[in-house]
Structure formats: C-alpha cells, structure tokens
Coordinates of C-alpha atoms in Angstrom, one line a residue:
M55 CA 81.4 117.4 91.9
K56 CA 81.0 121.1 91.6
Y57 CA 82.7 122.1 95.0
L58 CA 85.6 119.9 94.3
L59 CA 86.2 121.6 90.6
K60 CA 85.4 124.9 92.2
N61 CA 88.0 124.4 94.8
L62 CA 90.7 122.8 92.2
K63 CA 90.5 125.7 90.0
K64 CA 92.7 127.6 92.1
Y65 CA 95.5 124.4 91.1
R66 CA 94.8 124.6 87.3
K67 CA 98.1 124.6 86.6
E68 CA 99.3 121.8 89.0
S69 CA 95.9 119.7 87.7
I70 CA 97.7 119.9 84.0
L71 CA 101.3 119.7 85.0
A72 CA 101.0 116.5 87.2
P73 CA 99.0 114.3 84.8
L74 CA 101.3 115.7 81.7
F75 CA 104.4 114.6 83.5
K76 CA 103.0 111.4 84.1
M77 CA 102.3 110.6 80.5
L78 CA 105.7 111.9 79.5
E79 CA 107.2 109.1 82.0
A80 CA 104.7 106.4 80.5
L81 CA 105.9 107.5 76.8
F82 CA 109.6 107.1 77.6
D83 CA 108.6 104.1 79.7
L84 CA 106.7 102.6 76.0
F85 CA 110.4 102.9 74.6
V86 CA 112.0 100.5 77.2
P87 CA 111.0 96.9 75.5
L88 CA 111.9 98.5 72.2
V89 CA 115.5 99.0 73.5
V90 CA 115.5 95.4 74.8
Q91 CA 114.7 94.1 71.6
D92 CA 117.3 96.0 69.9
I93 CA 119.7 94.4 72.4
I94 CA 118.7 90.7 71.8
N95 CA 118.2 91.4 67.9
V96 CA 121.1 92.9 67.3
G97 CA 123.8 93.1 70.1
I98 CA 123.5 89.6 71.7
R99 CA 122.7 88.1 68.2
D100 CA 125.9 89.9 66.8
H101 CA 128.3 89.4 70.2
N102 CA 128.4 93.1 69.6
T103 CA 129.3 94.6 73.2
V104 CA 129.6 98.0 72.2
Y105 CA 125.8 98.1 70.7
I106 CA 124.8 96.5 74.4
L107 CA 126.7 99.3 76.0
Q108 CA 125.2 101.9 74.2
R109 CA 121.6 100.5 74.6
C110 CA 122.2 99.9 78.2
G111 CA 123.4 103.7 78.4
L112 CA 120.2 104.5 76.4
M113 CA 117.6 102.7 79.2
V114 CA 119.8 104.2 82.1
G115 CA 119.2 107.8 80.5
L116 CA 115.3 106.6 79.9
A117 CA 115.4 105.9 83.7
V118 CA 116.5 109.4 85.0
V119 CA 114.5 111.1 82.8
E120 CA 111.2 108.8 83.9
L121 CA 112.5 109.7 87.3
V122 CA 112.7 113.3 87.1
C123 CA 109.2 113.5 85.4
S124 CA 107.6 111.2 88.3
I125 CA 109.0 113.2 90.9
T126 CA 107.8 116.1 89.3
A127 CA 104.5 114.8 88.6
Q128 CA 104.2 113.7 92.1
Y129 CA 104.8 116.8 93.3
F130 CA 102.5 119.0 91.6
S131 CA 99.5 116.2 92.2
A132 CA 100.3 116.6 95.9
R133 CA 100.3 120.1 95.8
A134 CA 96.9 120.3 93.8
A135 CA 95.0 117.6 96.3
V136 CA 96.4 118.6 99.5
G137 CA 95.5 122.6 98.1
C138 CA 91.6 121.2 97.3
A139 CA 91.2 119.6 100.3
T140 CA 92.6 122.6 102.5
G141 CA 89.9 124.7 100.1
L142 CA 86.9 121.9 101.0
R143 CA 88.0 121.5 104.6
H144 CA 87.3 125.8 105.0
H145 CA 84.6 125.5 102.6
L146 CA 82.7 123.0 104.9
F147 CA 83.6 124.6 108.0
S148 CA 82.5 128.1 106.8
H149 CA 78.9 126.4 105.5
I150 CA 78.5 124.6 108.8
Q151 CA 78.7 127.9 110.7
T152 CA 76.1 129.3 108.5
L153 CA 73.7 126.2 109.2
N154 CA 70.6 127.0 111.6
F155 CA 70.3 124.8 114.9
S156 CA 67.4 122.8 113.3
E157 CA 70.1 121.9 110.5
M158 CA 72.7 121.3 113.5
D159 CA 70.2 119.1 115.0
R160 CA 69.0 117.2 112.0
I161 CA 72.2 116.2 110.8
G162 CA 74.2 115.8 113.8
S163 CA 77.6 116.5 115.4
S164 CA 79.3 112.8 115.1
T165 CA 78.6 112.9 111.4
L166 CA 80.1 116.6 110.9
I167 CA 83.2 115.8 112.3
T168 CA 83.8 112.3 110.1
R169 CA 83.2 114.4 107.2
M170 CA 85.4 117.2 108.1
T171 CA 88.1 114.6 108.8
S172 CA 88.1 111.3 107.8
D173 CA 85.7 112.0 104.2
I174 CA 88.1 115.0 103.2
N175 CA 91.5 112.6 103.6
Q176 CA 89.4 110.2 101.3
V177 CA 88.8 112.9 98.6
Q178 CA 92.3 114.0 98.9
N179 CA 93.7 111.0 98.8
G180 CA 91.5 109.8 95.9
L181 CA 92.4 113.3 93.9
N182 CA 96.2 112.7 94.4
M183 CA 95.9 109.4 92.9
F184 CA 93.8 110.5 89.9
L185 CA 96.2 112.8 89.1
R186 CA 98.9 110.5 89.3
L187 CA 97.6 107.5 87.8
F188 CA 94.2 107.5 86.2
L189 CA 95.4 108.9 82.7
R190 CA 98.8 107.5 83.0
S191 CA 97.8 104.0 83.5
P192 CA 95.1 103.7 80.6
F193 CA 98.0 105.8 78.5
I194 CA 100.1 102.7 78.8
V195 CA 98.0 100.2 78.4
F196 CA 96.5 101.3 75.3
G197 CA 100.1 102.6 74.0
A198 CA 101.5 98.9 74.8
M199 CA 98.9 98.0 72.5
I200 CA 99.8 100.4 69.8
M201 CA 103.6 99.4 70.3
A202 CA 102.6 95.6 70.1
F203 CA 101.1 96.1 66.7
T204 CA 104.6 97.9 65.1
I205 CA 105.9 94.6 66.3
H206 CA 103.5 92.0 65.0
P207 CA 100.0 92.4 64.1
R208 CA 98.6 89.4 64.1
I209 CA 99.9 88.5 67.9
A210 CA 98.8 92.1 68.9
F211 CA 95.2 91.7 69.0
V212 CA 95.7 89.4 71.9
F213 CA 96.2 92.6 73.1
A214 CA 92.5 93.8 71.8
V215 CA 90.9 91.3 73.3
V216 CA 92.3 91.5 76.8
I217 CA 92.1 95.2 77.4
P218 CA 88.3 95.4 77.2
V219 CA 88.0 92.5 79.1
L220 CA 90.4 94.0 82.5
F221 CA 88.2 97.4 82.0
V222 CA 84.7 95.5 82.5
I223 CA 86.2 93.9 85.7
I224 CA 87.0 97.2 86.8
F225 CA 84.2 99.0 85.8
I226 CA 81.8 95.7 87.2
I227 CA 83.8 95.9 90.9
M228 CA 83.7 99.7 90.8
K229 CA 80.0 100.0 90.2
W230 CA 79.5 97.0 93.0
T231 CA 81.8 98.6 95.8
S232 CA 80.8 102.6 95.4
P233 CA 77.5 102.1 97.3
L234 CA 79.2 100.0 100.0
Y235 CA 81.7 102.3 100.9
K236 CA 79.3 104.9 101.6
K237 CA 77.9 102.3 104.4
V238 CA 80.8 101.9 105.6
Q239 CA 81.3 105.8 106.3
T240 CA 78.0 105.8 107.9
K241 CA 78.8 103.3 110.5
L242 CA 82.5 105.1 111.0
D243 CA 80.1 107.6 111.8
G244 CA 78.1 105.5 114.4
V245 CA 81.5 104.6 116.1
L246 CA 82.6 108.3 116.1
G247 CA 79.1 109.1 117.7
I248 CA 79.5 106.1 120.7
T249 CA 83.3 107.2 121.2
R250 CA 82.2 111.1 121.4
E251 CA 79.5 110.3 123.9
N252 CA 81.6 108.3 125.7
L253 CA 84.8 110.6 126.2
S254 CA 82.3 113.4 127.4
G255 CA 80.3 111.3 129.6
V256 CA 83.0 109.0 131.0
R257 CA 82.1 110.1 134.7
V258 CA 78.3 109.3 134.5
I259 CA 79.5 105.7 133.1
R260 CA 82.0 105.1 136.1
A261 CA 79.9 106.4 138.6
F262 CA 77.0 104.3 137.3
N263 CA 79.6 101.5 136.6
K264 CA 78.3 101.0 133.0
E265 CA 81.9 100.5 131.7
E266 CA 81.3 96.8 130.8
S267 CA 77.5 97.7 129.1
E268 CA 79.0 100.5 127.0
T269 CA 82.2 98.5 126.0
D270 CA 79.8 95.9 124.4
H271 CA 77.8 98.9 122.8
F272 CA 80.9 100.1 121.2
H273 CA 82.5 96.6 120.4
E274 CA 78.7 96.1 118.6
S275 CA 78.9 99.1 116.7
N276 CA 82.6 98.6 115.9
E277 CA 81.9 95.1 114.8
Q278 CA 79.2 96.1 112.5
L279 CA 81.7 98.6 111.0
N280 CA 84.4 95.9 110.7
K281 CA 82.0 93.3 108.8
A282 CA 80.8 96.3 106.3
Q283 CA 84.7 96.7 105.8
L284 CA 85.5 93.4 105.3
H285 CA 82.6 92.6 103.3
V286 CA 83.8 95.4 100.6
G287 CA 87.4 94.6 101.0
R288 CA 87.0 91.0 100.2
I289 CA 84.8 92.3 96.7
S290 CA 87.5 94.9 96.2
G291 CA 90.4 92.1 96.5
L292 CA 88.6 90.5 93.7
M293 CA 90.1 93.0 91.2
N294 CA 93.8 91.6 91.6
P295 CA 93.1 88.0 90.9
L296 CA 90.7 88.8 88.3
T297 CA 93.2 90.8 86.5
Y298 CA 96.1 88.9 86.8
T299 CA 94.3 85.7 85.3
A300 CA 93.2 88.0 82.2
V301 CA 96.6 89.1 81.6
N302 CA 98.6 85.8 82.3
L303 CA 95.8 83.8 79.8
G304 CA 97.0 86.9 77.8
I305 CA 100.7 85.9 78.1
I306 CA 100.2 82.4 77.4
A307 CA 98.2 83.1 74.4
I308 CA 101.0 85.3 73.1
L309 CA 103.9 82.8 73.7
Y310 CA 101.9 80.2 72.1
M311 CA 101.5 82.2 69.2
S312 CA 104.9 83.4 69.1
G313 CA 106.2 80.1 69.5
K314 CA 105.0 79.4 65.9
E315 CA 106.0 82.7 64.5
V316 CA 109.6 82.4 65.5
N317 CA 109.7 79.2 64.0
N318 CA 108.4 80.3 60.5
G319 CA 111.0 83.3 60.9
S320 CA 108.4 86.3 60.9
L321 CA 109.2 87.0 64.1
M322 CA 112.6 87.2 66.3
Y323 CA 113.3 86.4 70.0
G324 CA 113.5 90.0 70.9
G325 CA 110.4 90.7 69.6
V326 CA 108.9 88.1 71.8
I327 CA 110.5 89.5 74.7
A328 CA 109.0 93.0 73.6
L329 CA 105.4 91.7 73.6
I330 CA 106.0 89.8 76.7
N331 CA 107.2 93.0 78.4
Y332 CA 104.5 94.9 76.8
A333 CA 102.1 92.5 78.4
S334 CA 103.6 93.0 81.7
Q335 CA 103.4 96.9 81.5
I336 CA 99.8 96.5 81.0
L337 CA 99.7 93.5 83.9
V338 CA 101.1 96.1 86.3
E339 CA 99.5 99.4 85.4
L340 CA 96.0 97.6 85.9
I341 CA 96.8 96.6 89.2
K342 CA 97.8 100.6 89.9
F343 CA 94.3 101.5 88.0
A344 CA 92.8 99.3 90.2
N345 CA 94.0 100.0 93.0
T346 CA 93.3 104.1 92.0
V347 CA 89.6 102.6 91.1
V348 CA 88.8 101.4 94.8
L349 CA 90.4 104.7 96.2
L350 CA 88.3 106.6 93.6
S351 CA 85.2 104.7 94.9
R352 CA 85.9 105.6 98.2
A353 CA 86.6 109.4 97.5
S354 CA 83.5 109.2 95.6
A355 CA 81.5 108.1 98.3
S356 CA 83.1 110.6 100.6
L357 CA 82.7 113.4 98.5
N358 CA 79.1 112.2 98.0
R359 CA 78.6 112.8 101.8
L360 CA 80.3 116.0 101.6
E361 CA 77.9 117.5 99.3
T362 CA 75.0 116.7 101.0
V363 CA 76.0 118.9 104.1
M364 CA 77.3 121.8 101.7
D365 CA 74.1 121.5 99.9
T366 CA 71.8 122.1 102.9
K367 CA 70.5 125.5 102.8
P368 CA 70.0 127.3 106.3
S369 CA 66.3 127.5 106.4
M370 CA 66.5 131.0 108.5
I371 CA 67.4 134.2 106.3
F372 CA 68.7 137.5 107.8
P373 CA 68.0 140.6 106.1
D374 CA 71.1 142.6 104.6
R375 CA 70.2 145.5 105.9
Q376 CA 68.5 146.8 109.1
A377 CA 65.0 147.8 108.4
T378 CA 64.7 151.4 109.8
A379 CA 62.3 152.0 112.5
S380 CA 62.3 153.9 116.4
I381 CA 62.8 151.2 119.1
S382 CA 60.6 151.0 121.4
E383 CA 59.6 150.8 125.1
E384 CA 58.9 147.1 124.3
A385 CA 61.9 145.0 124.6
V386 CA 60.0 141.6 123.9
R387 CA 56.7 141.0 122.5
F388 CA 55.2 137.2 121.5
N389 CA 52.2 137.3 119.9
H390 CA 50.5 134.0 120.0
V391 CA 53.7 132.4 119.1
S392 CA 54.4 128.6 118.6
L393 CA 57.3 126.5 117.6
R394 CA 57.8 123.1 116.9
Y395 CA 61.0 121.5 116.2
Q396 CA 61.9 120.0 112.6
G397 CA 60.7 116.0 112.9
A398 CA 58.9 116.4 116.1
G399 CA 55.6 115.5 116.2
E400 CA 54.1 117.7 118.7
E401 CA 55.0 121.3 119.3
S402 CA 57.3 122.5 122.1
L403 CA 55.3 125.8 122.5
T404 CA 51.9 126.7 122.1
D405 CA 50.2 130.4 121.6
I406 CA 52.6 132.2 123.8
S407 CA 51.8 135.7 124.4
F408 CA 53.8 138.5 126.8
C409 CA 55.2 141.3 126.7
A410 CA 58.3 142.4 128.4
M411 CA 59.2 146.5 128.8
R412 CA 62.7 147.7 128.7
G413 CA 64.6 147.8 132.2
Q414 CA 62.1 144.8 133.2
T415 CA 63.6 141.4 135.0
I416 CA 61.7 138.7 133.7
G417 CA 61.6 135.1 135.1
V418 CA 61.1 131.9 133.5
I419 CA 60.0 128.8 135.5
G420 CA 58.4 125.1 134.5
G421 CA 59.1 121.6 135.2
T422 CA 61.6 119.9 133.0
G423 CA 60.6 119.7 129.4
S424 CA 58.3 122.6 129.5
G425 CA 59.9 124.5 127.0
K426 CA 61.8 127.3 128.9
T427 CA 64.8 127.1 127.1
S428 CA 63.1 126.6 123.8
L429 CA 61.2 130.2 124.7
V430 CA 64.7 132.2 125.3
S431 CA 65.9 130.6 122.0
L432 CA 63.3 132.2 119.7
I433 CA 64.4 135.9 121.5
S434 CA 68.2 135.3 120.1
R435 CA 66.3 133.8 116.7
F436 CA 68.1 130.1 117.2
Y437 CA 65.0 129.2 115.9
D438 CA 62.3 130.4 114.2
A439 CA 58.7 130.2 115.7
T440 CA 56.4 128.1 113.4
D441 CA 53.4 130.5 114.1
G442 CA 52.9 133.6 115.5
Q443 CA 55.5 136.6 115.8
V444 CA 58.4 137.6 117.7
K445 CA 59.1 141.3 118.3
L446 CA 62.1 142.6 119.6
L447 CA 62.4 146.4 120.8
G448 CA 59.4 147.1 118.8
K449 CA 60.5 145.5 115.3
P450 CA 60.0 141.6 113.9
I451 CA 62.8 139.6 115.0
T452 CA 63.0 138.6 111.2
D453 CA 63.9 142.2 110.5
W454 CA 67.1 142.5 112.6
T455 CA 70.0 141.6 110.6
K456 CA 72.2 138.5 112.3
E457 CA 74.9 141.4 113.5
E458 CA 72.8 144.1 115.1
L459 CA 70.8 141.0 116.6
R460 CA 73.6 139.5 118.3
S461 CA 75.1 142.6 119.5
Y462 CA 71.5 143.3 121.2
V463 CA 71.1 140.1 122.8
G464 CA 73.5 138.0 125.0
V465 CA 72.7 134.7 125.8
V466 CA 74.4 132.4 128.5
M467 CA 73.5 128.9 127.7
Q468 CA 72.6 126.3 130.1
R469 CA 76.0 124.4 129.2
A470 CA 79.2 126.8 130.3
Q471 CA 81.2 126.5 127.1
L472 CA 84.7 128.2 127.5
F473 CA 87.4 127.8 124.9
T474 CA 91.2 127.2 124.6
G475 CA 92.8 130.4 125.5
T476 CA 93.3 132.6 128.3
I477 CA 90.5 134.3 130.5
R478 CA 90.6 137.5 128.6
S479 CA 90.5 135.9 125.0
N480 CA 86.9 134.5 126.5
L481 CA 85.4 137.5 127.9
Q482 CA 86.6 139.7 124.8
W483 CA 84.2 137.1 122.4
G484 CA 81.7 139.9 122.5
K485 CA 84.0 142.8 122.3
P486 CA 87.5 142.1 121.2
D487 CA 88.6 145.8 122.3
A488 CA 87.3 145.6 125.8
T489 CA 89.9 146.9 128.3
D490 CA 90.8 145.4 131.4
K491 CA 88.5 147.8 133.5
Q492 CA 85.3 146.7 131.4
L493 CA 86.5 143.1 131.8
E494 CA 86.9 143.3 135.7
K495 CA 83.6 145.1 136.1
A496 CA 81.7 142.3 134.0
L497 CA 83.7 139.9 136.4
E498 CA 82.9 141.3 139.3
T499 CA 79.0 141.3 138.2
A500 CA 79.2 138.0 137.4
Q501 CA 80.9 137.2 140.8
A502 CA 83.8 135.8 139.2
L503 CA 86.6 138.8 140.1
D504 CA 87.5 137.1 143.1
F505 CA 88.8 133.9 141.9
V506 CA 90.2 135.0 138.8
R507 CA 92.5 137.8 141.0
K508 CA 93.7 134.8 142.6
K509 CA 95.3 133.1 139.4
P510 CA 98.8 133.3 139.3
L511 CA 98.3 135.1 135.5
G512 CA 95.1 136.8 136.7
L513 CA 92.7 137.6 133.2
D514 CA 96.1 136.0 131.1
E515 CA 95.5 132.6 133.1
P516 CA 95.1 129.7 130.7
V517 CA 91.6 128.1 129.8
E518 CA 91.9 124.7 128.6
Q519 CA 89.5 123.0 126.0
G520 CA 86.1 123.3 127.5
G521 CA 87.2 125.2 130.8
R522 CA 88.2 121.7 132.3
N523 CA 90.9 123.4 134.2
F524 CA 87.6 125.2 136.3
S525 CA 84.9 124.2 138.5
G526 CA 81.3 123.9 137.1
G527 CA 80.5 127.4 139.3
Q528 CA 83.8 128.7 137.8
R529 CA 82.7 128.5 134.5
Q530 CA 79.2 129.8 134.6
R531 CA 80.5 132.8 136.4
L532 CA 82.9 133.6 133.4
T533 CA 80.4 132.5 130.7
I534 CA 78.1 135.7 132.4
A535 CA 80.9 137.5 132.5
R536 CA 81.3 136.9 129.0
A537 CA 77.8 137.7 127.9
L538 CA 78.4 141.3 130.2
V539 CA 81.2 142.2 128.3
K540 CA 79.3 142.9 125.4
E541 CA 76.8 145.4 127.2
P542 CA 73.9 143.5 125.6
K543 CA 70.3 145.3 125.8
I544 CA 69.1 141.8 126.6
L545 CA 70.4 139.7 128.5
I546 CA 69.5 136.0 128.8
L547 CA 70.2 133.4 131.6
D548 CA 69.6 130.1 131.0
D549 CA 69.5 128.2 133.9
S550 CA 73.1 129.7 133.9
A551 CA 73.4 129.8 138.1
S552 CA 72.3 126.0 138.7
A553 CA 76.1 125.1 140.0
L554 CA 76.3 128.3 142.1
D555 CA 75.7 128.1 145.8
F556 CA 72.7 130.4 147.3
A557 CA 74.8 133.0 148.5
T558 CA 76.7 133.4 145.3
D559 CA 73.5 133.1 143.7
A560 CA 72.2 135.7 145.7
A561 CA 74.9 137.8 145.0
L562 CA 74.9 137.3 141.5
R563 CA 71.1 138.3 141.7
K564 CA 71.9 141.5 143.8
A565 CA 74.4 142.7 141.1
L566 CA 72.3 142.0 138.2
R567 CA 69.7 144.2 139.7
K568 CA 72.5 147.4 139.7
L569 CA 72.4 147.0 135.9
P570 CA 71.7 149.9 133.7
D571 CA 67.8 150.7 133.6
D572 CA 67.7 149.6 129.9
I573 CA 68.9 146.2 130.4
T574 CA 66.0 143.6 130.2
V575 CA 66.7 140.6 131.7
F576 CA 65.8 137.1 131.5
I577 CA 66.3 134.7 133.9
V578 CA 65.7 130.9 133.5
S579 CA 66.0 128.9 136.2
Q580 CA 64.1 126.0 138.4
R581 CA 64.6 128.0 141.9
T582 CA 61.7 130.4 142.9
S583 CA 64.4 131.9 145.3
S584 CA 66.2 133.3 142.0
L585 CA 63.1 134.3 140.5
Q586 CA 61.0 136.0 143.4
H587 CA 62.4 139.2 143.1
A588 CA 61.8 139.7 139.1
D589 CA 59.4 141.8 137.8
R590 CA 57.3 139.6 136.1
I591 CA 57.5 135.6 136.1
L592 CA 56.6 133.7 133.3
V593 CA 54.8 130.1 134.3
L594 CA 55.5 127.5 131.5
E595 CA 53.7 123.7 131.6
D596 CA 53.8 121.4 128.8
G597 CA 54.6 124.4 126.2
C598 CA 52.0 126.5 127.7
L599 CA 52.1 129.7 129.4
V600 CA 49.9 128.9 132.2
G601 CA 50.8 132.0 134.7
C602 CA 52.3 135.4 134.4
G603 CA 52.5 138.1 137.4
S604 CA 54.8 138.9 140.0
H605 CA 55.8 136.3 142.6
D606 CA 52.9 136.7 145.3
D607 CA 50.2 137.0 142.5
L608 CA 51.3 133.5 141.3
L609 CA 51.4 132.2 144.7
N610 CA 47.8 133.2 144.7
E611 CA 46.4 132.7 141.1
C612 CA 48.7 129.9 139.6
Q613 CA 48.8 126.5 141.2
V614 CA 51.7 125.4 139.1
Y615 CA 53.7 128.0 140.3
R616 CA 52.5 127.5 143.9
E617 CA 53.5 123.7 143.8
I618 CA 56.7 124.3 142.6
Y619 CA 57.2 127.1 145.0
E620 CA 55.8 124.7 148.1
S621 CA 58.1 121.7 146.8
Q622 CA 61.1 123.9 147.6
F623 CA 60.3 125.5 150.8
Q624 CA 58.3 123.1 152.6

C-alpha cells in the first residue's frame, strides 16, 4: 500500500475532488424521493398542475447538477487512477533494472511481465472505482436510512436491520475471494510463461513436430486458469442475489408496515413511495458497492504481488565512490573463487585461481555445464562470488562503482540481442557520442562492415525487435561491434562467434589481435581452433579449473583439453 500512496500523493487534489463531487451528487440524489413525495402528497392530491410542473422542473435541475458532479468526479478519479498507475509502472520498471541476475532468475521474466501489465491495470481499475464509488455508496446507504427516519421513524428501523446484514454479506464474500484472486493471477503467470516460451521457440517446436503436445500443455494450463476464474467468479456472483434478497425482504417489510400506517392515517401515499425509493437507492448502491468490492479484491491481490517485487532488495551493493588505488598490470585475478547460484544444490565454480595480465588474450574452454559462462559473469559482476575474491585491475571488484565497472568491461553474451532502432543506435549503446568513423572501425574489427555497407541505409538501417531482420551470424558480429565501440579495458566474448563460419571466425580472431596492447580479451568457446593462439587457456570441468596454460602445454599436460582437441581434429 505504501507504494500506491506514494504515487497517489502527486494526485492529492484529484483524490480529494473526485469523492467530494461524488458526495455532492449523492446528496442531491437523496432529495429526489422527497420531491416525489411532495408531488404525490400535494400536487396529485390537490390536482395542482402548476405545483407538479414546478417540482418536475426541480427534479430536472437536480438531475443536471448530478450529471455535472458525476462527470467532474469521473474526470478527477480517472486522472488520479491513470496517473498513479503510470507512476507505479515507472517505479516497478526502474526497480527491476536495479535487481541482480540472482533476483531476476528467482522471480522469473514471465511473472514480471504479468505484474507490469495485468496487475497494474487491476490496481488502476480498482483505484478508479474506489475514488468514484467507495465513499458514495455508503453515503447513499446511510443517508437514505437517515432520510427514512425523517419520514417515519418506526418503519425506518427496517433499514437499520437490513443495512448491517448487507455489509456482513459483502465483508464475508470479500474475505473469501481475496486470496482466490491471488491464485488466479499466479495461474495467469503460468499461461503467460507458456505462451512466451512457445512464441520464442516456435521454430524448435515445429522442427520436432510438437505442436499438438504444446497445444495440449497450453490447454491444460489455460483450463486451470479458467477453473480458478470460474470458481472465484461463482463466489463473487453470490453477492448480487444475496443483496437483492435482503433488500427485497426489506421492501416487503416496508410495504407491510406502511399499509397499516396508511390505514391509520399516520403516513401518506407519498411517504410510502419515498420509502420504497430510498430502499431502491440502497439496493442499487449496494450492487455498485458489491461490484466495487470485487474489483478492490482483485486490485488488492495485484497490489500485493507488485509489492512483493518492489520489496525485493538487490543483494549486490555497489559503492557510491570509486576507491582510490593505482591500476595494476594485473587485469583480472581470481583468488580461490567459488560460486553457488541462489537455490542451487551444488557449486557452479569451485576454488578457481588464476591471473590474467593486461593485454593478454585468455581462452576459456570446457564441456557443457562446466562453468565457463559463470566464470566470466564474475568478471563483469553479474553475480558475486560466494567464496574467495575477484580483483579487477588490482582492486577488489566490490570496490568499483557500477558506472566505472561497466565502462571498463565490455561483454558480448552467448545470445546475440539487438534492440528495436537502427544499427547506429544499437552500436552507440556503449558510447552515445561515437562518430561514424569509430562505428565503422568497430564494425571492421567485428567483420561486420561489409554487410552493413551493403544495406540500403547503411548505419541507419532499421533493426526490428530482437534483430530478427538479420541472420544469426550478423547479429553476433553486430553485438561484438557494439562492445568494441565503448573501448573497454577488458573484453569478454562469451561463445559469441558460434554462428560464424571458420573463415570469418579466423578473420575475427586476427582482427582482435590488433586491438590496443592494454585490452585484455577473454574468449569463451567450444572450438580449440578459436583458442589455440591465446596467451593462456583455462580448462574447466564440473566447475573446477583442471588446466591452465598455452595450447601446446595443455595438449601435453591436460587430458581434458587433449580430449576436446582430438574430438574436433581427428
């Protein structure tokens, strides 16, 4: 709730004016039955046409004033709700950007998308209805009861009995449905996750002819969501018939008691109509209130889910200021480093120690799941080591500010990811003021200049979402160029040339050797041919460093490396 109130403070004026105008509308609405009572008791009884027309004109005036108040209230409530939802969305997105890979892995991307879209929309709708009806409906209900006491106190006691019964019904159903709406949103996360997975992996699904099984899987998950929604819908659906029953029983009691009072002469026909009108107003408002309660239950469940994410604090803390120290000739040093991912049963890296000097090219090789990506992720501090210490340019990596660390380390991920825009806008991510000459130099090193020049618009060629208008090899070369543009001191290529042919890969390695002498390059690859010219090669197996040396030394001394080499060249 604190995040909602924090964003709602910016719309304090709208949040006050919206209910205020709704209360004014309700106040004028309460006078209508009294006008009808006067028309019946005076105008119709005395056959006074002028009086009837005057009272009808008064009713029209009240209706116009109510309409103006209603439109004004809805404008302010919509403004406050939409503005608050926008603030929540910005706050949530900004907070997600601060989360580390560990928190992102634990929460999951599909549930974050649901909370960014569906949950915030639920909160927006709930807030809008709250500002419009949550105060108006109780005001009408209790106001109608008070006005009924002014007409006939004894009959008005029916209202005093019916109204608490109605609120008990609403409270019980709200208490019952609130946790169920949380389950519905959780199941919606599952449906979204399956949809996202199938859309991103549609080619693999069709290649293995798994369309039918995936459709069944989606149908099963969607059916669970459907059942959960129907279950909570049936419970929420009890609200209207139960409130209708209570109010109609109250109307029957009013008619029964009014009949006796009319016969006694203590109540006139107009009073009976006014009492029935007040009972009808209570019925209508409680139906609105019940629907508002349902929306608020859903909004409350969604708000709790949002707060769960926003209360998640990043476990990785960066210092505000860079620690003063001389930059060492050592580019990267691992001192007995181990890494265990959050929730994992075993360590991904165990007791890793090595030193990479500035200007060296370091190769990292090993079987699938040996910990290659985990190792280079510690250099860029995507994760923190659970044991040991990682040093960058002679200083503990935890002493570097985020800005300086990201400027010194350039990373090219396993999966080449481009963003909607142009080639130029993607390359300038690391250096927004980079000139065309600098961009072309990076493209030339990444072996991408030729195909970029062949594009009709060159550097201004559009890039579609995810770079789907480029081939896999083109995407990889563009991401390498993007990292080179920022001119990092440490360049990490995490299996980023897997889609390149051998000739292009060889040309890329040759170009990387011409980089300035102070740049340290880490190359993660499955190909020994891509690493054999590296100054040092780290060989990993099951998270342990089983070999470290040059290509020739490892062939003679490291059985794991020799097996990898022979599997590729014999």
